[in-house]
Amino acid sequence: MYAFNPDAGYLVSIDMDTENAKVAITDFDCNIKAHSNCLIDINDGPEKVLDRIKEAVFELLAELRLDPDAVKGIGVGIPGPVEFASGMPISPTIMPGWDRYPIKEYWARYFNCPSYIDNDVNIMALGEYAKGLKFQANNVIYIKTAAGIGAGIICDGNLYRGSNGSAGDIGHFDVGGDVICWCGNRGCLEASAGGKAIVAKARESALAGKSEFLLGILEKKGELHLEDIALGMQRQDSLCAELIRESSVLIGRVIASIVNFFNPELILVGASYSEFDDTLLAAIRQGVYQRSLPLSTRNLSIQKSILGNQAGLIGAAYMTLEQLILNSINDQEDVAIL
Ligand SMILES: [Zn+2]
């Protein structure tokens, strides 16, 4: 057993999605010292988006009166597959212009410390495992449902990235149906049950007069977002509840297959809005218990995410710490960071 000296230095932690990036400075025990949210558009390409995030990082450092040299490592989660060793995004379909962009080199221009890049769902799974569960479960699946749907896999106590870093990409499991996915196939889970699909269905149904609440927002703002559906659930709008339930049932079916295949002891579900949590959990439980074999569900627990929307930030910090330690053990130097 060992513990970190939390004051040994600071880490920069970044959790990027397609429309916003969470940024934090943490200590060496992954405690968040300062954080902020910055709006980005992933379609602007790496230089512009990373410049915006870098400004936010420097603002936080100024707020904490820290010199950039106090930063000992940078951890970044991005919404696409990553080749972990090089830190490069690999054909990330929803990140145009980012394919093989050297994100590590970008940060090396401004900081004299290593940076580590991983897929966002992987760092969330790692954060939940290390800091949420405190290592108290060895085989865990973390499911993220937002605009996209993905899974992070903790297998025998280690994050499992797969051979190319794309393990857990469950958004393209075939759930049937005719909806064409952005990947070019029909019937993908994400195309029928992801955030974008929910919003598209909500818009269509609102225009057909099935929800006065959503129609009101649509007329006022000209568009709908996932947060409007969350608001609708708070206001007990039946269309919003139905859309989330339909999507949850499809996600539940896919998770049932994963349970049969992987036999996890715990499934953690992180939804983009807490209003979706209970519906999602209920549908996932129903799907899993209906379709999974008794042996695989005997000790299975299905719960809400423990760290909530901070899972990515805490996970990116933990991933960075883990890599710094592995590197110092490999280099047999600088163990003083411990
Ligand atoms: Zn697809």
CSV table of C-alpha atoms and ligand atoms in Angstrom, one decimal:
chain,number,residue,atom,x,y,z
A,1,MET,CA,0.0,0.0,0.0
A,2,TYR,CA,1.2,3.5,-0.7
A,3,ALA,CA,-0.1,7.0,-0.9
A,4,PHE,CA,0.8,10.0,-2.9
A,5,ASN,CA,2.1,13.2,-1.5
A,6,PRO,CA,-0.7,15.5,-2.9
A,7,ASP,CA,1.6,18.5,-2.8
A,8,ALA,CA,4.3,16.9,-5.0
A,9,GLY,CA,3.0,19.0,-7.9
A,10,TYR,CA,0.0,19.7,-10.0
A,11,LEU,CA,-1.6,18.1,-13.0
A,12,VAL,CA,-3.7,19.6,-15.8
A,13,SER,CA,-6.7,17.6,-16.6
A,14,ILE,CA,-8.9,18.1,-19.8
A,15,ASP,CA,-12.1,16.3,-20.7
A,16,MET,CA,-13.2,17.2,-24.2
A,17,ASP,CA,-16.5,16.7,-25.8
A,18,THR,CA,-17.6,17.9,-29.2
A,19,GLU,CA,-19.1,21.2,-27.9
A,20,ASN,CA,-17.4,21.9,-24.6
A,21,ALA,CA,-14.2,21.0,-22.8
A,22,LYS,CA,-13.9,20.7,-19.0
A,23,VAL,CA,-10.5,21.8,-17.7
A,24,ALA,CA,-9.1,21.4,-14.2
A,25,ILE,CA,-5.9,21.7,-12.2
A,26,THR,CA,-5.6,18.9,-9.7
A,27,ASP,CA,-3.1,18.0,-7.0
A,28,PHE,CA,-1.2,14.7,-7.0
A,29,ASP,CA,-4.1,13.0,-5.3
A,30,CYS,CA,-6.5,13.9,-8.2
A,31,ASN,CA,-8.3,16.5,-6.0
A,32,ILE,CA,-9.6,19.3,-8.2
A,33,LYS,CA,-8.2,22.6,-7.1
A,34,ALA,CA,-9.8,24.8,-9.8
A,35,HIS,CA,-11.9,24.0,-12.9
A,36,SER,CA,-13.8,25.7,-15.7
A,37,ASN,CA,-15.8,24.8,-18.7
A,38,CYS,CA,-15.0,26.2,-22.1
A,39,LEU,CA,-17.2,26.2,-25.2
A,40,ILE,CA,-15.5,24.7,-28.3
A,41,ASP,CA,-16.6,23.4,-31.7
A,42,ILE,CA,-14.6,20.3,-32.4
A,43,ASN,CA,-15.1,21.0,-36.2
A,44,ASP,CA,-12.8,24.0,-35.9
A,45,GLY,CA,-9.9,21.6,-35.9
A,46,PRO,CA,-7.1,20.9,-33.4
A,47,GLU,CA,-5.1,24.2,-33.4
A,48,LYS,CA,-8.1,26.5,-32.8
A,49,VAL,CA,-9.7,24.2,-30.3
A,50,LEU,CA,-6.5,23.5,-28.3
A,51,ASP,CA,-5.6,27.2,-28.3
A,52,ARG,CA,-9.0,27.9,-26.6
A,53,ILE,CA,-8.4,25.1,-24.1
A,54,LYS,CA,-4.8,26.3,-23.4
A,55,GLU,CA,-6.1,29.8,-22.6
A,56,ALA,CA,-8.5,28.2,-20.1
A,57,VAL,CA,-5.6,26.3,-18.5
A,58,PHE,CA,-3.5,29.4,-18.1
A,59,GLU,CA,-6.4,31.3,-16.6
A,60,LEU,CA,-6.8,28.5,-14.0
A,61,LEU,CA,-3.1,28.6,-13.2
A,62,ALA,CA,-3.2,32.4,-12.8
A,63,GLU,CA,-6.3,31.9,-10.5
A,64,LEU,CA,-4.3,29.5,-8.3
A,65,ARG,CA,-1.1,31.7,-8.6
A,66,LEU,CA,0.8,28.8,-10.0
A,67,ASP,CA,3.8,28.9,-12.3
A,68,PRO,CA,3.5,26.6,-15.5
A,69,ASP,CA,6.5,24.7,-14.1
A,70,ALA,CA,4.4,23.5,-11.2
A,71,VAL,CA,2.6,21.3,-13.7
A,72,LYS,CA,4.1,17.9,-13.8
A,73,GLY,CA,1.8,16.2,-16.3
A,74,ILE,CA,-1.2,16.8,-18.6
A,75,GLY,CA,-4.0,14.3,-19.2
A,76,VAL,CA,-6.5,14.7,-22.0
A,77,GLY,CA,-9.6,12.8,-22.9
A,78,ILE,CA,-11.0,13.2,-26.4
A,79,PRO,CA,-14.3,11.9,-28.0
A,80,GLY,CA,-12.7,9.5,-30.4
A,81,PRO,CA,-10.3,6.5,-30.7
A,82,VAL,CA,-6.7,7.2,-29.7
A,83,GLU,CA,-3.5,5.3,-30.3
A,84,PHE,CA,-2.4,5.5,-26.7
A,85,ALA,CA,1.4,5.3,-27.1
A,86,SER,CA,1.6,8.2,-29.6
A,87,GLY,CA,-1.4,10.0,-28.2
A,88,MET,CA,-2.7,10.6,-31.7
A,89,PRO,CA,-6.4,10.4,-32.6
A,90,ILE,CA,-7.0,7.7,-35.2
A,91,SER,CA,-9.7,8.4,-37.8
A,92,PRO,CA,-12.0,10.1,-35.3
A,93,THR,CA,-15.2,10.4,-37.4
A,94,ILE,CA,-16.8,13.2,-35.3
A,95,MET,CA,-13.5,15.2,-35.1
A,96,PRO,CA,-12.8,16.4,-38.7
A,97,GLY,CA,-9.1,17.5,-39.1
A,98,TRP,CA,-7.9,15.7,-36.0
A,99,ASP,CA,-6.7,12.4,-37.6
A,100,ARG,CA,-3.2,11.7,-36.4
A,101,TYR,CA,-2.8,15.3,-35.1
A,102,PRO,CA,0.1,15.2,-32.6
A,103,ILE,CA,-1.7,16.5,-29.4
A,104,LYS,CA,1.3,15.7,-27.2
A,105,GLU,CA,3.5,18.0,-29.4
A,106,TYR,CA,1.0,20.8,-29.0
A,107,TRP,CA,1.3,20.7,-25.2
A,108,ALA,CA,5.1,20.4,-25.3
A,109,ARG,CA,5.2,23.9,-26.9
A,110,TYR,CA,3.8,25.4,-23.6
A,111,PHE,CA,4.7,23.0,-20.8
A,112,ASN,CA,7.9,21.3,-19.8
A,113,CYS,CA,6.2,18.0,-18.8
A,114,PRO,CA,4.7,14.9,-20.5
A,115,SER,CA,1.1,14.7,-21.7
A,116,TYR,CA,-1.1,11.7,-22.2
A,117,ILE,CA,-4.1,11.4,-24.4
A,118,ASP,CA,-6.8,8.8,-24.3
A,119,ASN,CA,-10.4,8.3,-25.3
A,120,ASP,CA,-12.8,10.1,-23.1
A,121,VAL,CA,-14.8,7.0,-22.0
A,122,ASN,CA,-11.6,5.2,-21.1
A,123,ILE,CA,-10.5,8.0,-18.7
A,124,MET,CA,-14.0,8.1,-17.2
A,125,ALA,CA,-13.9,4.4,-16.6
A,126,LEU,CA,-10.4,4.7,-15.0
A,127,GLY,CA,-11.6,7.6,-12.8
A,128,GLU,CA,-14.6,5.7,-11.5
A,129,TYR,CA,-12.5,2.6,-10.9
A,130,ALA,CA,-9.6,4.3,-9.1
A,131,LYS,CA,-11.3,7.2,-7.3
A,132,GLY,CA,-15.0,6.4,-7.3
A,133,LEU,CA,-14.8,2.7,-6.5
A,134,LYS,CA,-11.3,2.9,-4.9
A,135,PHE,CA,-10.3,-0.3,-6.7
A,136,GLN,CA,-13.1,-2.3,-5.0
A,137,ALA,CA,-14.2,-4.1,-8.1
A,138,ASN,CA,-12.1,-5.8,-10.8
A,139,ASN,CA,-14.3,-6.2,-13.8
A,140,VAL,CA,-16.3,-3.1,-14.5
A,141,ILE,CA,-18.0,-1.6,-17.5
A,142,TYR,CA,-18.6,2.1,-17.6
A,143,ILE,CA,-21.2,3.3,-20.0
A,144,LYS,CA,-21.3,6.9,-21.2
A,145,THR,CA,-24.5,8.1,-22.9
A,146,ALA,CA,-24.3,11.5,-24.4
A,147,ALA,CA,-24.4,12.6,-28.1
A,148,GLY,CA,-22.6,9.3,-28.7
A,149,ILE,CA,-22.7,6.1,-26.7
A,150,GLY,CA,-19.5,4.3,-25.5
A,151,ALA,CA,-18.1,1.9,-23.0
A,152,GLY,CA,-14.9,1.9,-20.9
A,153,ILE,CA,-13.7,-1.5,-19.8
A,154,ILE,CA,-11.8,-2.4,-16.6
A,155,CYS,CA,-10.7,-6.0,-17.0
A,156,ASP,CA,-9.0,-7.8,-14.1
A,157,GLY,CA,-8.2,-4.4,-12.5
A,158,ASN,CA,-6.7,-2.8,-15.7
A,159,LEU,CA,-8.2,-0.5,-18.3
A,160,TYR,CA,-8.6,-2.5,-21.5
A,161,ARG,CA,-8.0,-0.4,-24.6
A,162,GLY,CA,-7.9,-3.2,-27.2
A,163,SER,CA,-5.2,-3.6,-29.9
A,164,ASN,CA,-5.8,-0.2,-31.5
A,165,GLY,CA,-7.4,1.8,-28.7
A,166,SER,CA,-11.0,1.3,-29.9
A,167,ALA,CA,-12.3,-1.3,-27.4
A,168,GLY,CA,-15.7,-0.4,-26.0
A,169,ASP,CA,-17.0,1.4,-29.1
A,170,ILE,CA,-20.5,0.0,-28.6
A,171,GLY,CA,-22.2,2.8,-30.4
A,172,HIS,CA,-22.1,0.8,-33.6
A,173,PHE,CA,-23.6,-2.4,-32.3
A,174,ASP,CA,-26.4,-3.5,-34.6
A,175,VAL,CA,-29.8,-3.0,-32.9
A,176,GLY,CA,-31.8,-3.4,-36.2
A,177,GLY,CA,-33.9,-0.7,-37.8
A,178,ASP,CA,-33.4,1.4,-40.9
A,179,VAL,CA,-31.7,4.5,-39.4
A,180,ILE,CA,-28.5,5.3,-41.2
A,181,CYS,CA,-25.6,6.1,-38.9
A,182,TRP,CA,-22.9,8.6,-39.6
A,183,CYS,CA,-20.5,5.6,-40.0
A,184,GLY,CA,-22.4,4.6,-43.1
A,185,ASN,CA,-24.2,1.5,-41.7
A,186,ARG,CA,-27.8,1.0,-40.8
A,187,GLY,CA,-29.1,0.0,-37.4
A,188,CYS,CA,-26.3,1.3,-35.2
A,189,LEU,CA,-27.2,1.8,-31.5
A,190,GLU,CA,-25.9,5.4,-31.6
A,191,ALA,CA,-28.0,6.2,-34.7
A,192,SER,CA,-31.2,5.1,-32.9
A,193,ALA,CA,-30.5,5.8,-29.3
A,194,GLY,CA,-27.7,8.4,-29.1
A,195,GLY,CA,-28.3,12.0,-28.1
A,196,LYS,CA,-28.5,13.3,-31.6
A,197,ALA,CA,-31.1,10.7,-32.6
A,198,ILE,CA,-33.2,11.6,-29.5
A,199,VAL,CA,-33.1,15.3,-30.4
A,200,ALA,CA,-34.1,14.5,-34.1
A,201,LYS,CA,-37.0,12.4,-33.0
A,202,ALA,CA,-38.1,15.0,-30.4
A,203,ARG,CA,-38.1,17.7,-33.1
A,204,GLU,CA,-40.2,15.6,-35.5
A,205,SER,CA,-42.7,14.7,-32.8
A,206,ALA,CA,-42.9,18.2,-31.4
A,207,LEU,CA,-43.7,19.5,-34.9
A,208,ALA,CA,-46.4,16.8,-35.2
A,209,GLY,CA,-48.0,18.3,-32.1
A,210,LYS,CA,-47.0,15.6,-29.6
A,211,SER,CA,-45.5,17.9,-27.0
A,212,GLU,CA,-46.6,21.5,-26.4
A,213,PHE,CA,-43.6,21.9,-24.1
A,214,LEU,CA,-41.0,21.0,-26.8
A,215,LEU,CA,-42.9,22.9,-29.5
A,216,GLY,CA,-42.7,26.0,-27.4
A,217,ILE,CA,-38.9,25.7,-27.1
A,218,LEU,CA,-38.6,25.0,-30.8
A,219,GLU,CA,-40.6,28.0,-31.7
A,220,LYS,CA,-38.7,30.2,-29.3
A,221,LYS,CA,-35.1,29.0,-30.0
A,222,GLY,CA,-35.4,27.5,-33.5
A,223,GLU,CA,-33.7,24.3,-32.4
A,224,LEU,CA,-33.8,21.6,-29.7
A,225,HIS,CA,-30.9,20.2,-27.5
A,226,LEU,CA,-30.6,17.2,-25.3
A,227,GLU,CA,-30.8,19.5,-22.3
A,228,ASP,CA,-34.4,20.5,-23.4
A,229,ILE,CA,-35.4,16.8,-23.2
A,230,ALA,CA,-33.9,16.7,-19.7
A,231,LEU,CA,-35.9,19.8,-18.8
A,232,GLY,CA,-39.0,18.2,-20.3
A,233,MET,CA,-38.5,15.1,-18.0
A,234,GLN,CA,-38.3,17.4,-15.0
A,235,ARG,CA,-41.6,19.0,-16.1
A,236,GLN,CA,-43.1,15.5,-16.6
A,237,ASP,CA,-43.6,15.9,-20.3
A,238,SER,CA,-44.7,12.5,-21.6
A,239,LEU,CA,-43.0,12.7,-25.0
A,240,CYS,CA,-39.6,13.4,-23.4
A,241,ALA,CA,-40.1,10.5,-21.0
A,242,GLU,CA,-41.1,8.2,-23.8
A,243,LEU,CA,-38.1,9.1,-26.0
A,244,ILE,CA,-35.6,8.5,-23.2
A,245,ARG,CA,-37.3,5.2,-22.3
A,246,GLU,CA,-37.2,4.0,-25.9
A,247,SER,CA,-33.5,4.9,-26.2
A,248,SER,CA,-32.8,3.3,-22.8
A,249,VAL,CA,-34.4,0.0,-23.9
A,250,LEU,CA,-32.1,-0.2,-26.9
A,251,ILE,CA,-29.0,0.6,-24.8
A,252,GLY,CA,-30.2,-2.1,-22.3
A,253,ARG,CA,-30.3,-4.7,-25.0
A,254,VAL,CA,-26.8,-4.0,-26.0
A,255,ILE,CA,-25.6,-4.1,-22.4
A,256,ALA,CA,-27.3,-7.5,-22.0
A,257,SER,CA,-25.1,-8.8,-24.8
A,258,ILE,CA,-22.0,-7.3,-23.2
A,259,VAL,CA,-22.9,-8.9,-19.9
A,260,ASN,CA,-23.1,-12.3,-21.6
A,261,PHE,CA,-19.8,-11.8,-23.3
A,262,PHE,CA,-17.7,-10.2,-20.5
A,263,ASN,CA,-19.3,-11.2,-17.2
A,264,PRO,CA,-18.6,-8.0,-15.3
A,265,GLU,CA,-19.4,-7.6,-11.6
A,266,LEU,CA,-20.4,-4.0,-12.0
A,267,ILE,CA,-21.9,-1.7,-14.6
A,268,LEU,CA,-21.7,2.0,-14.0
A,269,VAL,CA,-23.9,4.2,-16.1
A,270,GLY,CA,-23.1,7.9,-16.7
A,271,ALA,CA,-25.8,9.9,-18.5
A,272,SER,CA,-25.3,13.4,-19.7
A,273,TYR,CA,-28.2,14.7,-17.6
A,274,SER,CA,-29.2,13.3,-14.2
A,275,GLU,CA,-32.9,13.4,-15.3
A,276,PHE,CA,-32.1,10.5,-17.5
A,277,ASP,CA,-30.5,8.3,-14.8
A,278,ASP,CA,-33.4,6.5,-13.3
A,279,THR,CA,-35.2,5.7,-16.6
A,280,LEU,CA,-31.9,4.6,-18.1
A,281,LEU,CA,-31.0,2.4,-15.1
A,282,ALA,CA,-34.5,0.8,-15.0
A,283,ALA,CA,-34.4,-0.1,-18.7
A,284,ILE,CA,-30.8,-1.4,-18.5
A,285,ARG,CA,-31.7,-3.6,-15.6
A,286,GLN,CA,-34.8,-4.9,-17.4
A,287,GLY,CA,-32.8,-5.6,-20.6
A,288,VAL,CA,-30.0,-7.3,-18.7
A,289,TYR,CA,-32.1,-9.5,-16.5
A,290,GLN,CA,-34.3,-10.5,-19.4
A,291,ARG,CA,-31.6,-11.5,-21.8
A,292,SER,CA,-28.5,-12.4,-19.8
A,293,LEU,CA,-27.9,-15.8,-18.4
A,294,PRO,CA,-28.4,-16.4,-14.6
A,295,LEU,CA,-24.7,-17.2,-14.0
A,296,SER,CA,-23.6,-13.9,-15.5
A,297,THR,CA,-26.0,-11.8,-13.4
A,298,ARG,CA,-25.6,-13.7,-10.1
A,299,ASN,CA,-23.2,-11.1,-8.6
A,300,LEU,CA,-23.9,-8.3,-11.1
A,301,SER,CA,-24.7,-4.8,-9.8
A,302,ILE,CA,-25.9,-2.0,-12.1
A,303,GLN,CA,-25.5,1.5,-10.7
A,304,LYS,CA,-25.3,5.2,-11.5
A,305,SER,CA,-21.8,6.7,-12.1
A,306,ILE,CA,-20.2,7.6,-8.7
A,307,LEU,CA,-18.2,10.6,-9.8
A,308,GLY,CA,-21.0,12.0,-12.1
A,309,ASN,CA,-19.8,14.7,-14.6
A,310,GLN,CA,-16.4,14.9,-12.9
A,311,ALA,CA,-15.5,11.3,-13.8
A,312,GLY,CA,-13.5,12.5,-16.9
A,313,LEU,CA,-11.5,15.2,-15.1
A,314,ILE,CA,-10.6,12.9,-12.2
A,315,GLY,CA,-9.9,10.1,-14.6
A,316,ALA,CA,-7.6,12.1,-16.8
A,317,ALA,CA,-5.6,13.2,-13.7
A,318,TYR,CA,-5.4,9.6,-12.5
A,319,MET,CA,-4.3,8.3,-15.9
A,320,THR,CA,-1.6,11.0,-15.9
A,321,LEU,CA,-0.4,10.1,-12.5
A,322,GLU,CA,-0.3,6.4,-13.4
A,323,GLN,CA,1.8,7.1,-16.5
A,324,LEU,CA,4.2,9.4,-14.6
A,325,ILE,CA,4.8,6.6,-12.1
A,326,LEU,CA,5.2,3.9,-14.8
A,327,ASN,CA,7.7,6.2,-16.6
A,328,SER,CA,9.7,7.0,-13.6
A,329,ILE,CA,9.9,3.3,-12.7
A,330,ASN,CA,11.0,2.5,-16.3
A,331,ASP,CA,13.5,5.3,-16.3
A,332,GLN,CA,14.6,4.6,-12.8
A,333,GLU,CA,14.9,8.3,-12.1
A,334,ASP,CA,12.9,11.1,-10.7
A,335,VAL,CA,11.1,8.8,-8.2
A,336,ALA,CA,11.2,11.9,-6.1
A,337,ILE,CA,7.8,12.8,-7.5
A,338,LEU,CA,6.3,10.0,-5.2
B,1,ZN,ZN,-22.6,3.5,-36.8
